[in-house]
Coordinates of N, CA and C in Angstrom, one line a residue:
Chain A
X1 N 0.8 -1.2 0.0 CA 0.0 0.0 0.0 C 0.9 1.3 0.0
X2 N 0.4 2.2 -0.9 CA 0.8 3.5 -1.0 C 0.6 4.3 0.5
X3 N 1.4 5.7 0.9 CA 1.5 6.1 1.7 C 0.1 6.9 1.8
X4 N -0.2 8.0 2.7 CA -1.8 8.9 2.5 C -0.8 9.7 1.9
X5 N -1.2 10.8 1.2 CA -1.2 12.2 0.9 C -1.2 13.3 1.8
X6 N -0.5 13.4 2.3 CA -0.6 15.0 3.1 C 0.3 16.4 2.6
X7 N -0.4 17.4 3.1 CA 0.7 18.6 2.2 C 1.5 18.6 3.5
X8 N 2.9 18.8 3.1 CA 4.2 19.1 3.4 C 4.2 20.0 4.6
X9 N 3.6 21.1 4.4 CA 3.2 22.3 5.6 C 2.3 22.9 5.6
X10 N 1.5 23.3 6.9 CA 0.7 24.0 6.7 C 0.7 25.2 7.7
X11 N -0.1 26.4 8.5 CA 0.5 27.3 8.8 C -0.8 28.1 9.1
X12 N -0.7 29.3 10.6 CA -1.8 29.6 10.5 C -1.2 30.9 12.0
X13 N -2.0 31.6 12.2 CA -2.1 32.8 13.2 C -2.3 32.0 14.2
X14 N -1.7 32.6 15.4 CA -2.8 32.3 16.7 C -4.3 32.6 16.5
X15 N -4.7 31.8 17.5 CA -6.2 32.4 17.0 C -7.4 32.0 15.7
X16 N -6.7 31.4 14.8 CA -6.8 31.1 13.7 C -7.2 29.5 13.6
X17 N -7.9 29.2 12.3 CA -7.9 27.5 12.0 C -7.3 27.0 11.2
X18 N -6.8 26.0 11.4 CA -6.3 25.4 9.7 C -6.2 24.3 9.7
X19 N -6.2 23.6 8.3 CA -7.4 22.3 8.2 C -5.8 21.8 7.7
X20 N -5.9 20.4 7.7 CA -4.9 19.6 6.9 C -5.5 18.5 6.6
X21 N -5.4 18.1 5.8 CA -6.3 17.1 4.6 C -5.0 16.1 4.5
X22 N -5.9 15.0 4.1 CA -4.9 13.5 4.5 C -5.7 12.8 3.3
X23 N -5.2 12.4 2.4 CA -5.8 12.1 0.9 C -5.1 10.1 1.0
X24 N -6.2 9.6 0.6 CA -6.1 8.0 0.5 C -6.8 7.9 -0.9
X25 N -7.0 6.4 -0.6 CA -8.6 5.7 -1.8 C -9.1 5.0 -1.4
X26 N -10.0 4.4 -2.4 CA -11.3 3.4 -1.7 C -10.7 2.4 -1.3
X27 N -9.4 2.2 -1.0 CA -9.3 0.9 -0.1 C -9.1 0.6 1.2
X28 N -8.7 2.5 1.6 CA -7.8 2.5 2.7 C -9.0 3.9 2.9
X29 N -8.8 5.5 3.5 CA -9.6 6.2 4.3 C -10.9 5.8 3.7
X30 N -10.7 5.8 2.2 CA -12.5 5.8 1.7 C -13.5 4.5 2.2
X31 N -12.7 3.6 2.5 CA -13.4 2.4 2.7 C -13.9 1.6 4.5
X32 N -12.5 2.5 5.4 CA -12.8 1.9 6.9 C -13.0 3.5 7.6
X33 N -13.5 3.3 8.3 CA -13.6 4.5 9.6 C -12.6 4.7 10.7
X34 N -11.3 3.9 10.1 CA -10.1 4.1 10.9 C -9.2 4.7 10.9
X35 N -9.7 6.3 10.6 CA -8.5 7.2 10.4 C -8.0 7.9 11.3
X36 N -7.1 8.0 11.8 CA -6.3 8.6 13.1 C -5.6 9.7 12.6
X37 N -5.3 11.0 14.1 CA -4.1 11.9 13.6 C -3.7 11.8 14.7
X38 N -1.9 12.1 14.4 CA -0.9 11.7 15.6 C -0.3 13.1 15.6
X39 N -0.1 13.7 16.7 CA 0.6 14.9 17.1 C 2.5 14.7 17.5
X40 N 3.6 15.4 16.8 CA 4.6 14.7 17.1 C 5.3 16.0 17.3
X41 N 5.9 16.6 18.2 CA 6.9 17.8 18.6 C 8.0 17.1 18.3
X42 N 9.4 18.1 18.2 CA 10.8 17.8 17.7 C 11.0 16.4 18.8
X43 N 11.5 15.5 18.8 CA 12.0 14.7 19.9 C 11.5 13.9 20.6
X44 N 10.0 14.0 20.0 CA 9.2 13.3 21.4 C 8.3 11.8 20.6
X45 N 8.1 11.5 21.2 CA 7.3 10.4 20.8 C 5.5 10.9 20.0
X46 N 5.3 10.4 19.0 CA 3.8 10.6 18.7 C 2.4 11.0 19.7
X47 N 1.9 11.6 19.4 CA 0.3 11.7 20.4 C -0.8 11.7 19.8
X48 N -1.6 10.6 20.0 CA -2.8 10.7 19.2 C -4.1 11.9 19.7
X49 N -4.1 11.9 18.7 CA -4.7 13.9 18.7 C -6.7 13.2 18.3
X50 N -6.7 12.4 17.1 CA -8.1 12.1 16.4 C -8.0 10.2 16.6
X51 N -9.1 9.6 16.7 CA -9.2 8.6 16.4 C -10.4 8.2 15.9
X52 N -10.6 6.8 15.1 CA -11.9 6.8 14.0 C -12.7 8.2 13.6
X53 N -12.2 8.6 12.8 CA -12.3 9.4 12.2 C -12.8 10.9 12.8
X54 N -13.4 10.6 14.4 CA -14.0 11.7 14.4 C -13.6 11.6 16.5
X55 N -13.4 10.8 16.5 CA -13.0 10.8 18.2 C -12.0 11.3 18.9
X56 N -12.2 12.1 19.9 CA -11.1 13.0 20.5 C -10.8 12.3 21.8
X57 N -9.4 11.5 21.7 CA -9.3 10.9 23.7 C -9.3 11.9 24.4
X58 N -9.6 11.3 25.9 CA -9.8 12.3 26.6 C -8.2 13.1 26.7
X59 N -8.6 14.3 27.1 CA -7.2 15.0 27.2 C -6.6 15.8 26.1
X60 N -7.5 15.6 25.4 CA -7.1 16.3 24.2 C -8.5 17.2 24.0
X61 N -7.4 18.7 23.3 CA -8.4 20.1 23.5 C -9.7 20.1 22.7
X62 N -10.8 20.0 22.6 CA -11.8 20.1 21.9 C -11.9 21.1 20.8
X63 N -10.2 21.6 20.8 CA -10.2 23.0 19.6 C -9.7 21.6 18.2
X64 N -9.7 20.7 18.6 CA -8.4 19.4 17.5 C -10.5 18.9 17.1
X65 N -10.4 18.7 16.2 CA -11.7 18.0 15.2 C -11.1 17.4 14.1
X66 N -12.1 16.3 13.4 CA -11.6 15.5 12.4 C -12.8 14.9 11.9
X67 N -12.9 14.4 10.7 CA -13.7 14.5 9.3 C -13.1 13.5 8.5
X68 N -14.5 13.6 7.4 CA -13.9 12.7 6.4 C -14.9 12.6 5.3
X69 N -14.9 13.0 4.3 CA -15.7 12.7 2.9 C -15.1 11.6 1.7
X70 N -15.3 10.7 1.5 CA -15.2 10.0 0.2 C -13.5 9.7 0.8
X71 N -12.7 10.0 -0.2 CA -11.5 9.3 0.1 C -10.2 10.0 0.8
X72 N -10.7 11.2 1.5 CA -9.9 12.3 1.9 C -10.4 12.7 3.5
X73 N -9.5 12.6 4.4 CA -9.9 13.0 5.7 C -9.6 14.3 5.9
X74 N -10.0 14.8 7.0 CA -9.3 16.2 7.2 C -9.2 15.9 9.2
X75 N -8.0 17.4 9.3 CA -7.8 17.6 10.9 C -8.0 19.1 10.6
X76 N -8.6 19.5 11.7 CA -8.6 20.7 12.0 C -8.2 21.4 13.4
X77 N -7.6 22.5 13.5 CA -7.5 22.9 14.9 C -7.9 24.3 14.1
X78 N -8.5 24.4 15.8 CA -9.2 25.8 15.7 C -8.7 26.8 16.8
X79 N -8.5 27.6 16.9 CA -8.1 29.0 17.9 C -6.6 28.1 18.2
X80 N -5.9 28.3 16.8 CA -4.6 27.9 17.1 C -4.0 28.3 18.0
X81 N -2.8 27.6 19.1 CA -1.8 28.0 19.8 C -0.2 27.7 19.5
X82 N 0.5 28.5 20.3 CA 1.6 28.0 19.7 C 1.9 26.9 20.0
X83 N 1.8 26.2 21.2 CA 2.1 24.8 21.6 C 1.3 23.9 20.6
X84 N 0.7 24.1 19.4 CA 0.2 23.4 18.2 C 0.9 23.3 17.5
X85 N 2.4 24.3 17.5 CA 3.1 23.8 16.2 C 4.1 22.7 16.5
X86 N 3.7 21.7 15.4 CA 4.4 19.8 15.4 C 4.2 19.6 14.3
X87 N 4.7 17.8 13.9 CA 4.4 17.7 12.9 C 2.9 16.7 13.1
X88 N 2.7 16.5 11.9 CA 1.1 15.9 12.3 C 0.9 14.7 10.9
X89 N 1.0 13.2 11.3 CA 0.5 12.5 10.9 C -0.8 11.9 10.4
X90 N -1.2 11.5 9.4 CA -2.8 10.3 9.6 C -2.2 9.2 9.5
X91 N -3.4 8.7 9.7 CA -2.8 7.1 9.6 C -4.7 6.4 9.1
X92 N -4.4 5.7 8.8 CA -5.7 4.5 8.0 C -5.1 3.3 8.0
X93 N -6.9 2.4 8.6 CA -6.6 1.1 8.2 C -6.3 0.6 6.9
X94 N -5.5 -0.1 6.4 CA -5.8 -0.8 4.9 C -6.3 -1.9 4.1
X95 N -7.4 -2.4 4.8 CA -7.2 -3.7 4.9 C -5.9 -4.7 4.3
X96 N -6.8 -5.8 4.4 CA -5.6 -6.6 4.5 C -4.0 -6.6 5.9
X97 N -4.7 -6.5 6.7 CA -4.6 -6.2 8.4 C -2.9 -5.0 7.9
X98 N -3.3 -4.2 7.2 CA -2.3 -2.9 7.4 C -2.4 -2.1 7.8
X99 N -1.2 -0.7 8.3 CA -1.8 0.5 9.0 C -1.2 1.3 7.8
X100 N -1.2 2.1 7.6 CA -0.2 2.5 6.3 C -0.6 4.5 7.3
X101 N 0.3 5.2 7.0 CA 0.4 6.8 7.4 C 0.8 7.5 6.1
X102 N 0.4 8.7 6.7 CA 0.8 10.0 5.7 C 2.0 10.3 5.8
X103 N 2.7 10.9 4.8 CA 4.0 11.5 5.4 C 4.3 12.2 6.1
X104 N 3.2 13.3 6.6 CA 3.4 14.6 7.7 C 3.2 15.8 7.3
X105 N 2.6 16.7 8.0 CA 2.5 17.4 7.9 C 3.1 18.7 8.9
X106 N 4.4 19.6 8.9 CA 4.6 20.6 9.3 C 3.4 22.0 9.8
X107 N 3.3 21.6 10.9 CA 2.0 23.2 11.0 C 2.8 23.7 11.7
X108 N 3.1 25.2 11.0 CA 4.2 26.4 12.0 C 2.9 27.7 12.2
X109 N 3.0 27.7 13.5 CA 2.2 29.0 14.1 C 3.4 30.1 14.0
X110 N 2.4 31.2 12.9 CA 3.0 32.3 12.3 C 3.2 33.2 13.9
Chain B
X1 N -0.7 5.7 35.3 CA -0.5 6.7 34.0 C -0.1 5.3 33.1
X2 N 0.0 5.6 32.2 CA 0.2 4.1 31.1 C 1.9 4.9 30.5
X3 N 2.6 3.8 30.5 CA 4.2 3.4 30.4 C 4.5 2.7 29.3
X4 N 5.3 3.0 28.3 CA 6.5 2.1 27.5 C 7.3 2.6 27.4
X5 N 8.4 1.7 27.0 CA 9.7 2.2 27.9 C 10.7 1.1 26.5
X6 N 11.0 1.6 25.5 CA 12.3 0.8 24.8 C 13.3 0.9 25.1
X7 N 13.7 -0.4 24.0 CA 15.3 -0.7 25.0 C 15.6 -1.4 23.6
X8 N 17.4 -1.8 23.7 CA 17.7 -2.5 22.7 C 18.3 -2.1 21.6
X9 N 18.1 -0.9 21.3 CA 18.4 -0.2 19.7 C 20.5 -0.1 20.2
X10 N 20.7 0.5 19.0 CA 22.2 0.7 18.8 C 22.7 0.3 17.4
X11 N 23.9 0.2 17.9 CA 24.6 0.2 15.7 C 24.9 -1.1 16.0
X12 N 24.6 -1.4 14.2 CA 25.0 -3.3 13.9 C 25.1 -3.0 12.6
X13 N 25.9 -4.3 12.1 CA 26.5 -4.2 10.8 C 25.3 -4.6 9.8
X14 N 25.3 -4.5 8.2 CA 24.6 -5.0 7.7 C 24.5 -6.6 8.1
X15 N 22.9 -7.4 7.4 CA 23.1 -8.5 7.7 C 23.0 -8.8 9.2
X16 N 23.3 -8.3 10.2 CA 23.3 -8.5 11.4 C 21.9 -8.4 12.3
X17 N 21.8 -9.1 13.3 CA 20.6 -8.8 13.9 C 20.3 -8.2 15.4
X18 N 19.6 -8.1 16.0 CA 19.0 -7.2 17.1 C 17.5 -7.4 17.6
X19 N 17.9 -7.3 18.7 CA 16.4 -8.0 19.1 C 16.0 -6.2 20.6
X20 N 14.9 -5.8 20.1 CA 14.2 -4.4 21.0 C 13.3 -5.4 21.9
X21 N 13.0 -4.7 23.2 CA 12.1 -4.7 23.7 C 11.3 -3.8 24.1
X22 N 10.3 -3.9 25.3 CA 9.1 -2.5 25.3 C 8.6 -3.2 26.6
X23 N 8.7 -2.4 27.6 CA 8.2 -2.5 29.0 C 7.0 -2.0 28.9
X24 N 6.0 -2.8 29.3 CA 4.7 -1.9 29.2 C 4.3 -1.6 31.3
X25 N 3.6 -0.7 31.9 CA 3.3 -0.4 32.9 C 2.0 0.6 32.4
X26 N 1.3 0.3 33.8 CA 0.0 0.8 34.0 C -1.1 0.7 33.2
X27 N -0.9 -0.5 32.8 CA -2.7 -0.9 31.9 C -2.5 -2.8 31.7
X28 N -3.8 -3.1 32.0 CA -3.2 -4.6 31.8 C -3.2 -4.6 30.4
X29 N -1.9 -5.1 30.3 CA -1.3 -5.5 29.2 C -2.1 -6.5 28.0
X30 N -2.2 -7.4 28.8 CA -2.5 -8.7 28.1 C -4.0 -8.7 27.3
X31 N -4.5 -7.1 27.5 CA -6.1 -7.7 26.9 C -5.5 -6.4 25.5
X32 N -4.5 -5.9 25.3 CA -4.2 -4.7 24.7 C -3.4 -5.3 22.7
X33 N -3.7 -5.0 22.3 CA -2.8 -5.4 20.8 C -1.7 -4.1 20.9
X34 N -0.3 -4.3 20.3 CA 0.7 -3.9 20.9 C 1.3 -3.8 19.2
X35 N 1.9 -2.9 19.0 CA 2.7 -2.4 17.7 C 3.9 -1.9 18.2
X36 N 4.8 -2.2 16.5 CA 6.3 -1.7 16.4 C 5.8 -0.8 15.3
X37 N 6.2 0.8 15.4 CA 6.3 1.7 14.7 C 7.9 2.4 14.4
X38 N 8.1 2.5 13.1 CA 9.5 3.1 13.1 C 9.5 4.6 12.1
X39 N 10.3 5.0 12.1 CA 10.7 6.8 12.0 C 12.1 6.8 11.6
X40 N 12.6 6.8 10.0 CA 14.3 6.9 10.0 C 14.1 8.8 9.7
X41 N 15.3 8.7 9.9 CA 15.9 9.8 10.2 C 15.6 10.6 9.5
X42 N 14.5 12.2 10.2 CA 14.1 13.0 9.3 C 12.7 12.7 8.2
X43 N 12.3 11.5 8.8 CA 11.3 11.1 7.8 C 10.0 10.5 8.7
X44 N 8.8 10.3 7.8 CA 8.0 9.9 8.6 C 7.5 8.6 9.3
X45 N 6.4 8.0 9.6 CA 6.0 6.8 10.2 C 5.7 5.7 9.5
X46 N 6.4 4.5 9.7 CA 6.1 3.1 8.9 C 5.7 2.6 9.9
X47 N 4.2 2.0 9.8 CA 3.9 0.8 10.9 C 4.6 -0.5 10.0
X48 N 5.1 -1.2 11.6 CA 5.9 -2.6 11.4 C 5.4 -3.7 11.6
X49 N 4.8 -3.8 13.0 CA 4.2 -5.3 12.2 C 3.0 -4.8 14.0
X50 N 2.1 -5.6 14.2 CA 1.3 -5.6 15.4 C 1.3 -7.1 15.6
X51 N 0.4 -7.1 16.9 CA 0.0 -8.6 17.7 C -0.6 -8.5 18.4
X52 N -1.4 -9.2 18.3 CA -3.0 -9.3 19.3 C -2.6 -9.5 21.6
X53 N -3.6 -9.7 21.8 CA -3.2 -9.8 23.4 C -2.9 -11.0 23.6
X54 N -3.5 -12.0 22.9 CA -3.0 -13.2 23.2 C -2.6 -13.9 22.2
X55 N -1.7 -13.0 21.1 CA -0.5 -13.5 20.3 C -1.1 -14.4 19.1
X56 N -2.7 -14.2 19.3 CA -3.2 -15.1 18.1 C -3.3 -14.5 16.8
X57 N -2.9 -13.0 16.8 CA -3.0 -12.2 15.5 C -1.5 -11.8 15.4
X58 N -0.8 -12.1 14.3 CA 0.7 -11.3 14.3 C 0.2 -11.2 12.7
X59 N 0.7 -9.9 12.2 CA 1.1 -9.1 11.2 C 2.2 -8.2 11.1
X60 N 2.5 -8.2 9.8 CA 3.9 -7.2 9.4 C 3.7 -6.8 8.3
X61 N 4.7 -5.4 7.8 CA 4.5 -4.6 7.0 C 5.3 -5.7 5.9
X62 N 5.0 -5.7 4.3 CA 5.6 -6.5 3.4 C 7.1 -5.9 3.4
X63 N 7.4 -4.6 4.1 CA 9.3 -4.4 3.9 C 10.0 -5.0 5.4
X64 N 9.3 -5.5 6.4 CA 10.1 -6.5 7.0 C 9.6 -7.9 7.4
X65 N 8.2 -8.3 6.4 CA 8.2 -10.0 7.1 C 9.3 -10.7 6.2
X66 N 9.3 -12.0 7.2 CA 10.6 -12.5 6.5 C 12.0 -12.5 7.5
X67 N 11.8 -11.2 8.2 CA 13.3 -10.8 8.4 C 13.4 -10.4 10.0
X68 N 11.8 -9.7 10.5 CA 11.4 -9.9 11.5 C 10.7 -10.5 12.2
X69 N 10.5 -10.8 13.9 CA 9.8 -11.5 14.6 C 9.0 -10.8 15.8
X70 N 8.0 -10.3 15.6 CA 7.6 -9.6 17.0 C 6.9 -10.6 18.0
X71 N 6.9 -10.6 18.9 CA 6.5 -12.0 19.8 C 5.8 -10.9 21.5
X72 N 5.5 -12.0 22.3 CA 5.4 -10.7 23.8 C 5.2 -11.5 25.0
X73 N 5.5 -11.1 26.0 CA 5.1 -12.0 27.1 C 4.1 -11.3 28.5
X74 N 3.0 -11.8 28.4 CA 2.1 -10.8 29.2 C 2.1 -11.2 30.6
X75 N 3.1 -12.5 31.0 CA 3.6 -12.3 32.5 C 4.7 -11.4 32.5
X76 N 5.5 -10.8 32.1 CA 6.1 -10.0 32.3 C 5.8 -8.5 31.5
X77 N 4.7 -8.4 31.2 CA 4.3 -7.1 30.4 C 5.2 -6.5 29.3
X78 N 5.7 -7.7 28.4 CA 7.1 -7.4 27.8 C 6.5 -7.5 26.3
X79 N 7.1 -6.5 25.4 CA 6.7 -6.4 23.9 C 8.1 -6.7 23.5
X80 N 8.5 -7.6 22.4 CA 9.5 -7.5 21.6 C 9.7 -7.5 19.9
X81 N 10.8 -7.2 19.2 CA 11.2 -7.4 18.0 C 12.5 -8.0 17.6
X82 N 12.4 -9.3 17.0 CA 13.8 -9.9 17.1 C 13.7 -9.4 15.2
X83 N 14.7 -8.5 14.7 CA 15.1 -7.9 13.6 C 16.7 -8.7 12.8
X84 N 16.2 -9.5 12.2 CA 17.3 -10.4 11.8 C 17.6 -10.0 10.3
X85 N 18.8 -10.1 9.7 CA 19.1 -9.8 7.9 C 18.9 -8.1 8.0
X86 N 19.2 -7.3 8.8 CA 19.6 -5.7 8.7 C 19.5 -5.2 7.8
X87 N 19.0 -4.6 7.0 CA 19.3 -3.7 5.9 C 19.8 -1.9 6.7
X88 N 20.6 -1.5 5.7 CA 20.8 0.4 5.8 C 19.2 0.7 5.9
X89 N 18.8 0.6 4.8 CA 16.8 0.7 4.9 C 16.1 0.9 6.4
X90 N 16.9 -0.2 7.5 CA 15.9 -0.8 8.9 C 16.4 0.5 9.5
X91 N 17.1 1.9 9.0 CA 17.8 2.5 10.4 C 16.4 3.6 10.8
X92 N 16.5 3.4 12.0 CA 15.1 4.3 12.7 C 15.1 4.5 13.8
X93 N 14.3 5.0 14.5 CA 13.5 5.0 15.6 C 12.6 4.3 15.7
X94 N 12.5 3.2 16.9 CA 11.5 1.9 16.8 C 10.6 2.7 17.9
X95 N 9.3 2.5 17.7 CA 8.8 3.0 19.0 C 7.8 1.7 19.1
X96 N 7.2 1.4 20.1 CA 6.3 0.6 20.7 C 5.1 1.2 20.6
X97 N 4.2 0.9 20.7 CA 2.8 1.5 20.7 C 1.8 0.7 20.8
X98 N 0.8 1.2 21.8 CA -0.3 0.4 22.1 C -1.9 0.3 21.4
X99 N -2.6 -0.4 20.8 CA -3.4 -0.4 20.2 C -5.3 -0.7 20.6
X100 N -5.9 -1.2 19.9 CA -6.8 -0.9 21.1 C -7.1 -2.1 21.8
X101 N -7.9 -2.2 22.7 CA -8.2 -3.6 23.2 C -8.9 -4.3 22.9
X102 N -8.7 -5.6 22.9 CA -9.5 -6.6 21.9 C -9.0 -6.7 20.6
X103 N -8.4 -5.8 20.0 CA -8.2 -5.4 18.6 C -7.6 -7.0 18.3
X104 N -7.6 -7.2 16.9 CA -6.8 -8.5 16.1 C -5.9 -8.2 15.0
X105 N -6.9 -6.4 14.7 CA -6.2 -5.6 13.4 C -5.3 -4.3 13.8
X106 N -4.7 -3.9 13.2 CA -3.7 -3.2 13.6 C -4.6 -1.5 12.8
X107 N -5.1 -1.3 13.6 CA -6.2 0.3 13.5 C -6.3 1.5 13.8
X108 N -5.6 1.7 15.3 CA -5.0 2.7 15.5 C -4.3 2.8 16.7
X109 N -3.4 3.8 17.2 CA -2.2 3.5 18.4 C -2.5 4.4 19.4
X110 N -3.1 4.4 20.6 CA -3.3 5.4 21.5 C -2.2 5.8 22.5
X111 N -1.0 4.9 22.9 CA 0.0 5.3 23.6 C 0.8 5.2 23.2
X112 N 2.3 5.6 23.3 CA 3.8 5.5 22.3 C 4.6 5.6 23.4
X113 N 5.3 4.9 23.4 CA 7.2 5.2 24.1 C 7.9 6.0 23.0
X114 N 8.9 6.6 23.9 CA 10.0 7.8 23.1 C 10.3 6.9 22.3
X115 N 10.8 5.7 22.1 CA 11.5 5.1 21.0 C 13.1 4.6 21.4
X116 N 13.5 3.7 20.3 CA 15.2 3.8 20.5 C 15.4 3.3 19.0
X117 N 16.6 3.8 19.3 CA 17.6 4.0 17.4 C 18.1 3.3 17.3
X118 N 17.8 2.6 16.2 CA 18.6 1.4 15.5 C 19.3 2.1 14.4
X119 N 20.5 1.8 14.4 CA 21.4 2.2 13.3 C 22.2 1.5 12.6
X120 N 21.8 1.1 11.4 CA 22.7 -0.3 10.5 C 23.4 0.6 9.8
X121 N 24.9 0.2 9.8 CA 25.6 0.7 9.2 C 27.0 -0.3 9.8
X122 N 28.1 -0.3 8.0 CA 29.7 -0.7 8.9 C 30.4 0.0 8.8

């Protein structure tokens, strides 16, 4: 399986939203409801930020939301902070018992 | 608080092998499916292979079955990867990660250890 699609960087004000879109196909986001986003600061280990497509663990800010139409998911954070800028993964089931991820996404709070 | 804790990474020659471990603490272990995720240098996430709680589901990604063995022992809350036939390719950051419970499929990872670095190279 191919990797997801993610843009390279994305970027936004404090205060501000910005969406980052995680692109698959019908075999992998279009087809299971197991798309995850992983929060990763320089050094540190991953943090799951979204799970099944729309679920927020506890502990995590209710500004972090997640989506999904046809074969493209999205993450959103809203009333950016600076402690939001990381890099930011998805990840999807694939069948055929795979996990397959995006490459990442850079979000730098301007 | 829920704990993983790797161990095991370091430099090996091509061809050579290495075996990681993953201390798990504060969740019973044994009802949990358990993943190797890796990270080379500057790049992003490859899931490696997962295993169910009671070791009746193992899977791996198609760039290391063959070469690796993830196995675990839930009297000692212990996750491992025995990484045999090295490639330059394998150099990463291995992290451990816990999956959900009950799971058989490898779906998604809700806890992570920092990780440890494996480095092939001679």
């Amino acid at each position: 399986q191919s990797a997801l699609t993610q843009p390279p960087s994305a970027s936004g004000s404090p205060g501000q939203s910005v969406t980052i879109s995680c692109t698959g196909t019908n075999s992998d986001v279009g087809d299971y409801n197991y798309v995850s986003w992983y929060q990763q600061h320089p050094g540190k280990a991953p943090q799951v930020m979204i799970y099944e497509v729309t679920k927020r663990p506890s502990g995590v800010p209710d500004r972090f939301s997640g989506s999904k139409s046809g074969n493209t998911a999205s993450l959103t954070v809203s009333g950016l902070q600076a402690e939001d800028e990381a890099d930011y993964y998805c990840s999807s089931y694939a069948g055929s018992n795979n996990l397959i991820f995006g490459g990442g996404t850079k979000l730098t709070v301007l | 608080e829920v704990q993983l804790v790797e161990s095991g990474g370091g430099l090996v020659k091509p061809g050579g092998s290495l075996r990681l471990s993953c201390a798990a603490s504060g969740f019973t272990f044994s009802i949990y499916s358990m993943n190797w995720v890796r990270q080379a240098p500057g790049k992003g996430l490859e899931w490696v292979s997962s295993i169910s709680g009671r070791s009746s589901f193992i899977y791996y990604a198609d760039s290391v079955k063959d070469r690796f063995t993830i196995s675990r022992d839930n009297d000692k809350k212990s996750l491992y990867l025995q990484m045999n036939s090295l490639r330059a390719e394998d150099t990463a950051v291995y992290f451990c990660a816990r999956g959900p419970s009950g799971a058989s499929r490898p779906l998604f990872l809700d806890f992570w250890g920092l990780g440890t670095l494996v480095t092939v190279s001679s």
